[in-house]
Tab-separated table of C-alpha atoms in Angstrom:
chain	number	residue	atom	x	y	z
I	1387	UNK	CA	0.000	0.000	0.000
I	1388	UNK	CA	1.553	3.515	-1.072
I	1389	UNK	CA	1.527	6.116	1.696
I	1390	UNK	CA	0.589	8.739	-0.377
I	1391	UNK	CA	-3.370	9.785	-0.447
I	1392	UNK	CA	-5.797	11.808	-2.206
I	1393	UNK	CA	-8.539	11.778	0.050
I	1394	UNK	CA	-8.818	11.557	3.918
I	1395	UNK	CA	-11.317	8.684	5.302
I	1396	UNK	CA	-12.231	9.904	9.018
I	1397	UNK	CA	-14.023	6.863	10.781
I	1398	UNK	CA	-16.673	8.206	13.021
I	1399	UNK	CA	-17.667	4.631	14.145
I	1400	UNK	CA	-16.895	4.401	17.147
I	1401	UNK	CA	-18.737	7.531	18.433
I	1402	UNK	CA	-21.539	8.488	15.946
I	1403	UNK	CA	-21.861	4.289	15.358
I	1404	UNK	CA	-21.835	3.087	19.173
I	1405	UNK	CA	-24.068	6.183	20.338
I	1406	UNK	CA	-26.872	5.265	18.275
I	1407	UNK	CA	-27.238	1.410	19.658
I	1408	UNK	CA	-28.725	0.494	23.096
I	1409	UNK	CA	-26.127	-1.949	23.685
I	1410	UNK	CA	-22.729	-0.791	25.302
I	1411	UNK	CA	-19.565	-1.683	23.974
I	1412	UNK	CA	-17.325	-3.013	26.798
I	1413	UNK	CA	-14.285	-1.199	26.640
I	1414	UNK	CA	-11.562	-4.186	25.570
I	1415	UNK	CA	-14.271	-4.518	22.469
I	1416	UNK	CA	-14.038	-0.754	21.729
I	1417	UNK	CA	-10.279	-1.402	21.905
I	1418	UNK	CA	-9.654	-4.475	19.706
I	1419	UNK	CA	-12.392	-2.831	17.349
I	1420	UNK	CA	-9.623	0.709	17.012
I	1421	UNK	CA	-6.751	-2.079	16.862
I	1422	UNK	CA	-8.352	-3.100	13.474
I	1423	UNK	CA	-9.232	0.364	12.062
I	1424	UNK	CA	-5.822	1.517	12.637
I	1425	UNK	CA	-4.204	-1.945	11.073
I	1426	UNK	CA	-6.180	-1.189	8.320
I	1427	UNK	CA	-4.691	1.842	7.262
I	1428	UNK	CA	-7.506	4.518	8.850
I	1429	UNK	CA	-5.652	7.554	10.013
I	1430	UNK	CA	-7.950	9.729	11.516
I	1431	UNK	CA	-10.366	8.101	14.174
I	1432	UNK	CA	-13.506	9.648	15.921
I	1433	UNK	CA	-12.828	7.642	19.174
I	1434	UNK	CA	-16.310	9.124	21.346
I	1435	UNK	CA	-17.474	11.838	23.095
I	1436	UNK	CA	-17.085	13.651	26.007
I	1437	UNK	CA	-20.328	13.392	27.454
I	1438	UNK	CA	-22.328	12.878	30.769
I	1439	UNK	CA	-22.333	9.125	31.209
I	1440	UNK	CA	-26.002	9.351	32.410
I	1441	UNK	CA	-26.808	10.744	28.641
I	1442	UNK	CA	-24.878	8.221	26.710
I	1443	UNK	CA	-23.425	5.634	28.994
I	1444	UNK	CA	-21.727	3.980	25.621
I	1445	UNK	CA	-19.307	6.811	25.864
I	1446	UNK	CA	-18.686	6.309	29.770
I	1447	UNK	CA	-15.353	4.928	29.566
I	1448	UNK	CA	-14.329	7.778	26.837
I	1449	UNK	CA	-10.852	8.688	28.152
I	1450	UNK	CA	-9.858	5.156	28.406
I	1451	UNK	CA	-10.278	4.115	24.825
I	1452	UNK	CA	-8.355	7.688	24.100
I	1453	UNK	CA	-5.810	6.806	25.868
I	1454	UNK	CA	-5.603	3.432	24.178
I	1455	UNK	CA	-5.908	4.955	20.773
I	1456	UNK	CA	-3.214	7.463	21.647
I	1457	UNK	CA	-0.861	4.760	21.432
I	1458	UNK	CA	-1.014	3.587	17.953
I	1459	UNK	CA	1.061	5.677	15.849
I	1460	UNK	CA	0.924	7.965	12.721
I	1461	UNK	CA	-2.708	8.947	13.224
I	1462	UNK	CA	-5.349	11.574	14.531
I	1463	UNK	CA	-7.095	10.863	17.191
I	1464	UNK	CA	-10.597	12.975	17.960
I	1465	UNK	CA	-13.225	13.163	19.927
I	1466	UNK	CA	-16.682	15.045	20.006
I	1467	UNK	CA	-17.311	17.812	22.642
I	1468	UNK	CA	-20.485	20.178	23.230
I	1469	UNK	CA	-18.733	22.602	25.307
I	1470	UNK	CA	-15.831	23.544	27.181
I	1471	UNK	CA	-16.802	21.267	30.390
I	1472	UNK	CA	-16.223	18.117	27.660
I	1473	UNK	CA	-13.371	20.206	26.147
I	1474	UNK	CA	-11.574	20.373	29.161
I	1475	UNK	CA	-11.679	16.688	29.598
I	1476	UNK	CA	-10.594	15.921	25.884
I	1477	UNK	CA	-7.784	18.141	26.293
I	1478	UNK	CA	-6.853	16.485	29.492
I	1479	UNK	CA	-6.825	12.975	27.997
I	1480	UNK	CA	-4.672	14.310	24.614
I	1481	UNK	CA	-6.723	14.072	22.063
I	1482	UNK	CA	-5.440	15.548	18.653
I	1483	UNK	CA	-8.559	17.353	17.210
I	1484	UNK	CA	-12.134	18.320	18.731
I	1485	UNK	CA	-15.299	18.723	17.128
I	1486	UNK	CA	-18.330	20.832	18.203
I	1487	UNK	CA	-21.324	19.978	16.975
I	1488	UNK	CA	-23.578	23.140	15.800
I	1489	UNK	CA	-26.806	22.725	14.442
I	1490	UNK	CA	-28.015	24.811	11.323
I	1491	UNK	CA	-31.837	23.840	12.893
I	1492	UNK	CA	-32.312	25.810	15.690
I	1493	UNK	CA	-35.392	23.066	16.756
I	1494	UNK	CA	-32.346	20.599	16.479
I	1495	UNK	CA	-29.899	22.620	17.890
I	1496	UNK	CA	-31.870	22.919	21.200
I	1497	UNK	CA	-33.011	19.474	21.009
I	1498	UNK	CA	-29.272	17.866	20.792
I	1499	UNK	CA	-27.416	19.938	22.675
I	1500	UNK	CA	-30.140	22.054	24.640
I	1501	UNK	CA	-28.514	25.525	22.995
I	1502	UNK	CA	-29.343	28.113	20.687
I	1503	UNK	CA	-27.141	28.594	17.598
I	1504	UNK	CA	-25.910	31.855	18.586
I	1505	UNK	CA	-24.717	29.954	22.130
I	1506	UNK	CA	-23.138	27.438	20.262
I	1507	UNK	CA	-20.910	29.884	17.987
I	1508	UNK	CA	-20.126	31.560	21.590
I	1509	UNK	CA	-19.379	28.229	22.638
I	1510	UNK	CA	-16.600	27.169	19.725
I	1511	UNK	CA	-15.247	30.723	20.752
I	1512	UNK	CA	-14.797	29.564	24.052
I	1513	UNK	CA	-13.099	26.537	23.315
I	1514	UNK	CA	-11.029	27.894	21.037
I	1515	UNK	CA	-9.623	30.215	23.823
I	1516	UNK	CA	-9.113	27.140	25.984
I	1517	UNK	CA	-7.459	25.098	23.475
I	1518	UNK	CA	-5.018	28.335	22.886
I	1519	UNK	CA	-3.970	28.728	26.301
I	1520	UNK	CA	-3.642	24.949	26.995
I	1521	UNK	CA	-3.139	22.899	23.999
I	1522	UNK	CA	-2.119	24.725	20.809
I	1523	UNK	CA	-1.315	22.217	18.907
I	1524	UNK	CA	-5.094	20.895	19.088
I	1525	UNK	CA	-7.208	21.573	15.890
I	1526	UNK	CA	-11.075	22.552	16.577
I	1527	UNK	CA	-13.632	21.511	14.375
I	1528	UNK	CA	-16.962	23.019	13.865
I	1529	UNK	CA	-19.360	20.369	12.026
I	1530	UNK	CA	-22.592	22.416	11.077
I	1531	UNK	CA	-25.445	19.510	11.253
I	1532	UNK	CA	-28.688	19.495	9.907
I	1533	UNK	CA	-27.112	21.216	7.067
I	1534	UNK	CA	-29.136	19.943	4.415
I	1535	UNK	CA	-32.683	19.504	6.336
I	1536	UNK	CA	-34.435	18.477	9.593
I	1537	UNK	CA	-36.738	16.639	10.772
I	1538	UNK	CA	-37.981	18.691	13.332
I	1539	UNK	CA	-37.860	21.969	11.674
I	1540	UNK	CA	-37.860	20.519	8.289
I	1541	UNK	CA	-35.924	22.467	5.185
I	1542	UNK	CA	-32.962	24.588	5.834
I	1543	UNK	CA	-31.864	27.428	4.180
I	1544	UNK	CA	-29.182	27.657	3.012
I	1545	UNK	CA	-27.947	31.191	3.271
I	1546	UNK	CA	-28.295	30.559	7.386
I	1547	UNK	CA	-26.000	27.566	7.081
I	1548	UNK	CA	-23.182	29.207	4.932
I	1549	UNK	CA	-23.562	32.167	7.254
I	1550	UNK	CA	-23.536	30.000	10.206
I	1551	UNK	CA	-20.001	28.575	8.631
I	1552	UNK	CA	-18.906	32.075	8.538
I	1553	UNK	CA	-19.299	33.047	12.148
I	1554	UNK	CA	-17.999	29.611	13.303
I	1555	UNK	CA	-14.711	30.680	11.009
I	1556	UNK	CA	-14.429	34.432	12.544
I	1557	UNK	CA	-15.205	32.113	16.139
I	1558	UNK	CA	-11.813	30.916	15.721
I	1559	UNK	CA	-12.614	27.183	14.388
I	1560	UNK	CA	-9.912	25.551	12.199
I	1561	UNK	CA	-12.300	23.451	9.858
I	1562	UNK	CA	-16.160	23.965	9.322
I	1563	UNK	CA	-17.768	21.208	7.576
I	1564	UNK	CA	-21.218	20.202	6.912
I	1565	UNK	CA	-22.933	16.881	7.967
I	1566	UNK	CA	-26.378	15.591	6.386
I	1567	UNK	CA	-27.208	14.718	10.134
I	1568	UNK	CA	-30.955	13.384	9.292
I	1569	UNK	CA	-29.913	12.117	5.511
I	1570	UNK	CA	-32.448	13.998	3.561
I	1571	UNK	CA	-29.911	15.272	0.711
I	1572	UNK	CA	-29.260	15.254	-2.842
I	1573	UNK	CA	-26.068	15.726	-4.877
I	1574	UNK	CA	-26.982	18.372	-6.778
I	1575	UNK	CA	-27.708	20.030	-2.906
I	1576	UNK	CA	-24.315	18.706	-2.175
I	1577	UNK	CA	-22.678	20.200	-4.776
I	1578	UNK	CA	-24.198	23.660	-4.301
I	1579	UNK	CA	-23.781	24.019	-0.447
I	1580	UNK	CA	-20.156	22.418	-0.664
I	1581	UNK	CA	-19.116	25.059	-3.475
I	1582	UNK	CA	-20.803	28.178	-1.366
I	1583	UNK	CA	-19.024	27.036	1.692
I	1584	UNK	CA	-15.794	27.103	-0.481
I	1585	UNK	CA	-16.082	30.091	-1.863
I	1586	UNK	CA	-17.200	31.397	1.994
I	1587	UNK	CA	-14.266	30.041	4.691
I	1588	UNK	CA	-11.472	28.866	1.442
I	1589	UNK	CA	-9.494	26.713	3.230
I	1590	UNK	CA	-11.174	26.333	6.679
I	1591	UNK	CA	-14.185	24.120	4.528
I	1592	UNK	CA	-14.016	20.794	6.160
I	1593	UNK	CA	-15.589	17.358	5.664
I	1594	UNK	CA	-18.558	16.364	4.131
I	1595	UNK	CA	-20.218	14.002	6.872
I	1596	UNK	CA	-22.878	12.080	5.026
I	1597	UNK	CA	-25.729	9.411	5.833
I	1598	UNK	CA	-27.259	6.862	3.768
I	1599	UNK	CA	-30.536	6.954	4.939
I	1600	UNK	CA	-32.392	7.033	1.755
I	1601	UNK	CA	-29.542	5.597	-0.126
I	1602	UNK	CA	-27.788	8.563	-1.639
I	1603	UNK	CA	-24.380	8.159	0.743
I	1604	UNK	CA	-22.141	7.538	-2.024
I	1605	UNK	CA	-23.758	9.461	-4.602
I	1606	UNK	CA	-23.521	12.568	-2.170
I	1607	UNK	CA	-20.151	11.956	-1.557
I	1608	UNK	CA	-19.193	11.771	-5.121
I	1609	UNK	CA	-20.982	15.182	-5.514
I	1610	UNK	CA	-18.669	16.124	-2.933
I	1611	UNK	CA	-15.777	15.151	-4.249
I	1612	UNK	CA	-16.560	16.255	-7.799
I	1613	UNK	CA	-16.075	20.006	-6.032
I	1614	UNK	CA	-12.690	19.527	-4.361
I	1615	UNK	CA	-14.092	18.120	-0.675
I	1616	UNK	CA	-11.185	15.816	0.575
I	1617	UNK	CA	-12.021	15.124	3.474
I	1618	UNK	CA	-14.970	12.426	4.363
I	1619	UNK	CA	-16.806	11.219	7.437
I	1620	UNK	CA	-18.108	7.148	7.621
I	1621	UNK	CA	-18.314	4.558	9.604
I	1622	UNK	CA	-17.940	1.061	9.979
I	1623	UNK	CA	-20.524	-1.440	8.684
I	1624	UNK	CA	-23.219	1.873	8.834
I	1625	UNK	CA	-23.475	2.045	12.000
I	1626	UNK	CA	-24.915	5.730	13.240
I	1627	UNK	CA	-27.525	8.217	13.412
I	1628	UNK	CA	-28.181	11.046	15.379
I	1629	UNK	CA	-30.883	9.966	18.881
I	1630	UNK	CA	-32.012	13.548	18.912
I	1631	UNK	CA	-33.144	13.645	15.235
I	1632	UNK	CA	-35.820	11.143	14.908
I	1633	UNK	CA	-35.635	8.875	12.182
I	1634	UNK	CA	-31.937	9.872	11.014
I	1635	UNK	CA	-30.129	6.569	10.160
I	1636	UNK	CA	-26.990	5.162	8.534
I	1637	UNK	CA	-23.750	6.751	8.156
I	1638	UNK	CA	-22.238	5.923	4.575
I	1639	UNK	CA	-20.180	2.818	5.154
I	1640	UNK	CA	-16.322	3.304	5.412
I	1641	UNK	CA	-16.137	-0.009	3.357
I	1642	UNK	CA	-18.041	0.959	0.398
I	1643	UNK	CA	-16.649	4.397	0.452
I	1644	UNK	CA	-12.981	3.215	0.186
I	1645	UNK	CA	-14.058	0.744	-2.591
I	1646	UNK	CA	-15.789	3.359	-4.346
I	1647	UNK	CA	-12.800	5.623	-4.414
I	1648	UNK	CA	-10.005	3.029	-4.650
I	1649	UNK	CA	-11.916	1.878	-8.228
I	1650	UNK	CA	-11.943	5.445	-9.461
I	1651	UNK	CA	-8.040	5.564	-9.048
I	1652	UNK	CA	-8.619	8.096	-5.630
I	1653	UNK	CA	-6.300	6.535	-3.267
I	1654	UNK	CA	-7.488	6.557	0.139
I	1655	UNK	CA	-4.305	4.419	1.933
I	1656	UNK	CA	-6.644	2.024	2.803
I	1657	UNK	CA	-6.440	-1.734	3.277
I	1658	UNK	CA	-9.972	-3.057	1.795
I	1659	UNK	CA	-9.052	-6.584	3.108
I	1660	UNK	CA	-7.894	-5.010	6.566
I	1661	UNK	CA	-11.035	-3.020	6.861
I	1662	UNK	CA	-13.401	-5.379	5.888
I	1663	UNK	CA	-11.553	-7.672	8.600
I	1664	UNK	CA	-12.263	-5.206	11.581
I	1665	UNK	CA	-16.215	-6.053	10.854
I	1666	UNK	CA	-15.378	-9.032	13.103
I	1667	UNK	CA	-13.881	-6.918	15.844
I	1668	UNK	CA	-17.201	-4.935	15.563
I	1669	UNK	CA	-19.555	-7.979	15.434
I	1670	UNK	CA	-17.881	-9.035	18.811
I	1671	UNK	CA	-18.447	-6.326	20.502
I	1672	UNK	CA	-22.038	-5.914	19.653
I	1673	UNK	CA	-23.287	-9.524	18.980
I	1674	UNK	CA	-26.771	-9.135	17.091
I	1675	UNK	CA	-26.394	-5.483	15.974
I	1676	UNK	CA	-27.360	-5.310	12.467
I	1677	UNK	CA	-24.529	-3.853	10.144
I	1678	UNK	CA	-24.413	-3.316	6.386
I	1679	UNK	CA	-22.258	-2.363	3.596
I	1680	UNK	CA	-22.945	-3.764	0.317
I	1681	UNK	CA	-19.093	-4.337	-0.821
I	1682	UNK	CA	-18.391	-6.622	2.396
I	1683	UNK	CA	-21.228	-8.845	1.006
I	1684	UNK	CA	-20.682	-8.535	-2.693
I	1685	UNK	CA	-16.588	-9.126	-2.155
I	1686	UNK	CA	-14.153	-7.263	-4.109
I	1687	UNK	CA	-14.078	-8.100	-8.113
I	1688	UNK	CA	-12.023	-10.245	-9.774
I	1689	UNK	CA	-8.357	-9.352	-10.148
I	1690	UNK	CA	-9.630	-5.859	-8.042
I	1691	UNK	CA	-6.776	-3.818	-7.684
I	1692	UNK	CA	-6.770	-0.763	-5.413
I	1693	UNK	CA	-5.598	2.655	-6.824
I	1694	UNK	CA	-3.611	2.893	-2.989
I	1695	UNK	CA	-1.634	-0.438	-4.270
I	1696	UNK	CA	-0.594	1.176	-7.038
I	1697	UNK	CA	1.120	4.235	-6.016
I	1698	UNK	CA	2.771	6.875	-8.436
């Protein structure tokens, strides 16, 4: 496998995937399960978030599996945070990157994090200022959800969500990107938003974080690509889906992501083999739990191979 990429494949499993089941993970699971992604060739890991444990108890043992992650090499290791209390506690346990998650709804914003908007751009600020006085080094990530519609408040527009991007930029945030939290887009939507948020924040535009909920995940993320988006959110076997947006499902699956991409000639550094391996670490750890991915049961083609075994 060549060590060069074109595109960045952040797995979001492990947070976005494990809060969305009742069953909890035990935490040598969660480990063996990061064991695989990072054999695999993932390099940028979404290990939980820091939570109350009496919200999401799956994320309870949060700083242990980042300190367990911290350990394999050669890879960014992230966590999500609502605000500085969870912050603090990221930064304490050395995680590379944080994300914030700010709602373009305002009916989900309240719902998922109990804030307004506005609070949650004064929020970033504020975690900004703590990561600059205690962890430079630490980038912050502002992921605007429910950019492309909501279920509770229904369509979005989308001069409030590139605006939105703006202020989270002037707020100090090192990457804005925009996540299709309830799965309700289109590419042609894709394409639009992701070139306005371009042309808004240049180089601060982050990653598109997509769902497959009503099977457009790849298609989306093609659209994405098609207008210079590198960087792209997915997880594991599907798992994921946001509790406080009701009937939000599905992340797009790492597996058929990386296939996609890999058989366009986009190398993504990624081990198909590997990856597909570490859905046994995740069936152990949650016996029963339905997973998906359409490559994993198709297999890879005949004489398949990968743009990242090529190199050039």
């Amino acid at each position: 496998m060549t060590s060069r990429t074109d595109v960045l494949i952040s797995e979001v499993g492990p947070r976005d995937g494990l809060q969305s089941v009742a069953a909890v993970m035990p935490t040598a699971a969660k480990r063996a399960w990061i064991d695989a992604l990072h054999a695999a060739g993932l390099r940028e890991i979404e290990v939980g978030s820091f939570v109350p444990a009496r919200l999401l108890p799956q994320m309870a043992d949060v700083a242990e599996v980042v300190r367990h992650a911290l350990g394999l090499p050669g890879w960014t290791v992230m966590a999500l945070v609502p605000n500085t209390r969870g912050a603090e506690a990221a930064l304490a346990a050395g995680v590379h990157k944080l994300t914030l998650p700010v709602s373009a709804s305002q009916a989900h914003s309240l719902a998922n994090v109990r804030k307004t908007r506005e609070q949650m751009v004064d929020e970033v600020r504020a975690v900004v200022r703590l990561r600059d006085q205690s962890a430079p080094g630490v980038k912050v990530e502002a992921a605007i959800s429910t950019a492309f519609g909501c279920t509770l408040q229904g369509a979005v527009a989308e001069d409030e969500v590139i605006r939105l991007a703006e202020q989270l930029t002037q707020a100090g945030a090192d990457e804005t990107g925009l996540s299709d939290t309830t799965g309700m887009a289109n590419p042609a939507q894709v394409r639009r938003l992701f070139t306005r948020l371009r042309a808004a924040i240049g180089a601060h535009a982050g990653a598109a974080h997509l769902h497959n909920t009503r099977g457009l995940g790849l298609a989306n993320c093609l659209a994405a690509y098609d207008v210079g988006v590198r960087t792209f959110d997915a997880s594991l076997g599907g798992l994921g889906g946001c509790p406080y947006a009701p009937g939000a499902s599905g992340n797009v699956v790492t597996e058929d992501l990386v296939f996609m991409f890999e058989a366009m000639g986009v190398r993504t550094g990624i081990d198909l083999a590997r990856l597909m391996a570490a859905r046994d670490a995740l069936r152990a750890g949650l016996p029963g739990e339905a997973i998906y991915g359409m490559t994993p049961e198709a297999g890879l083609p005949k004489g398949f191979v990968p743009a990242s075994a090529l190199g050039r």
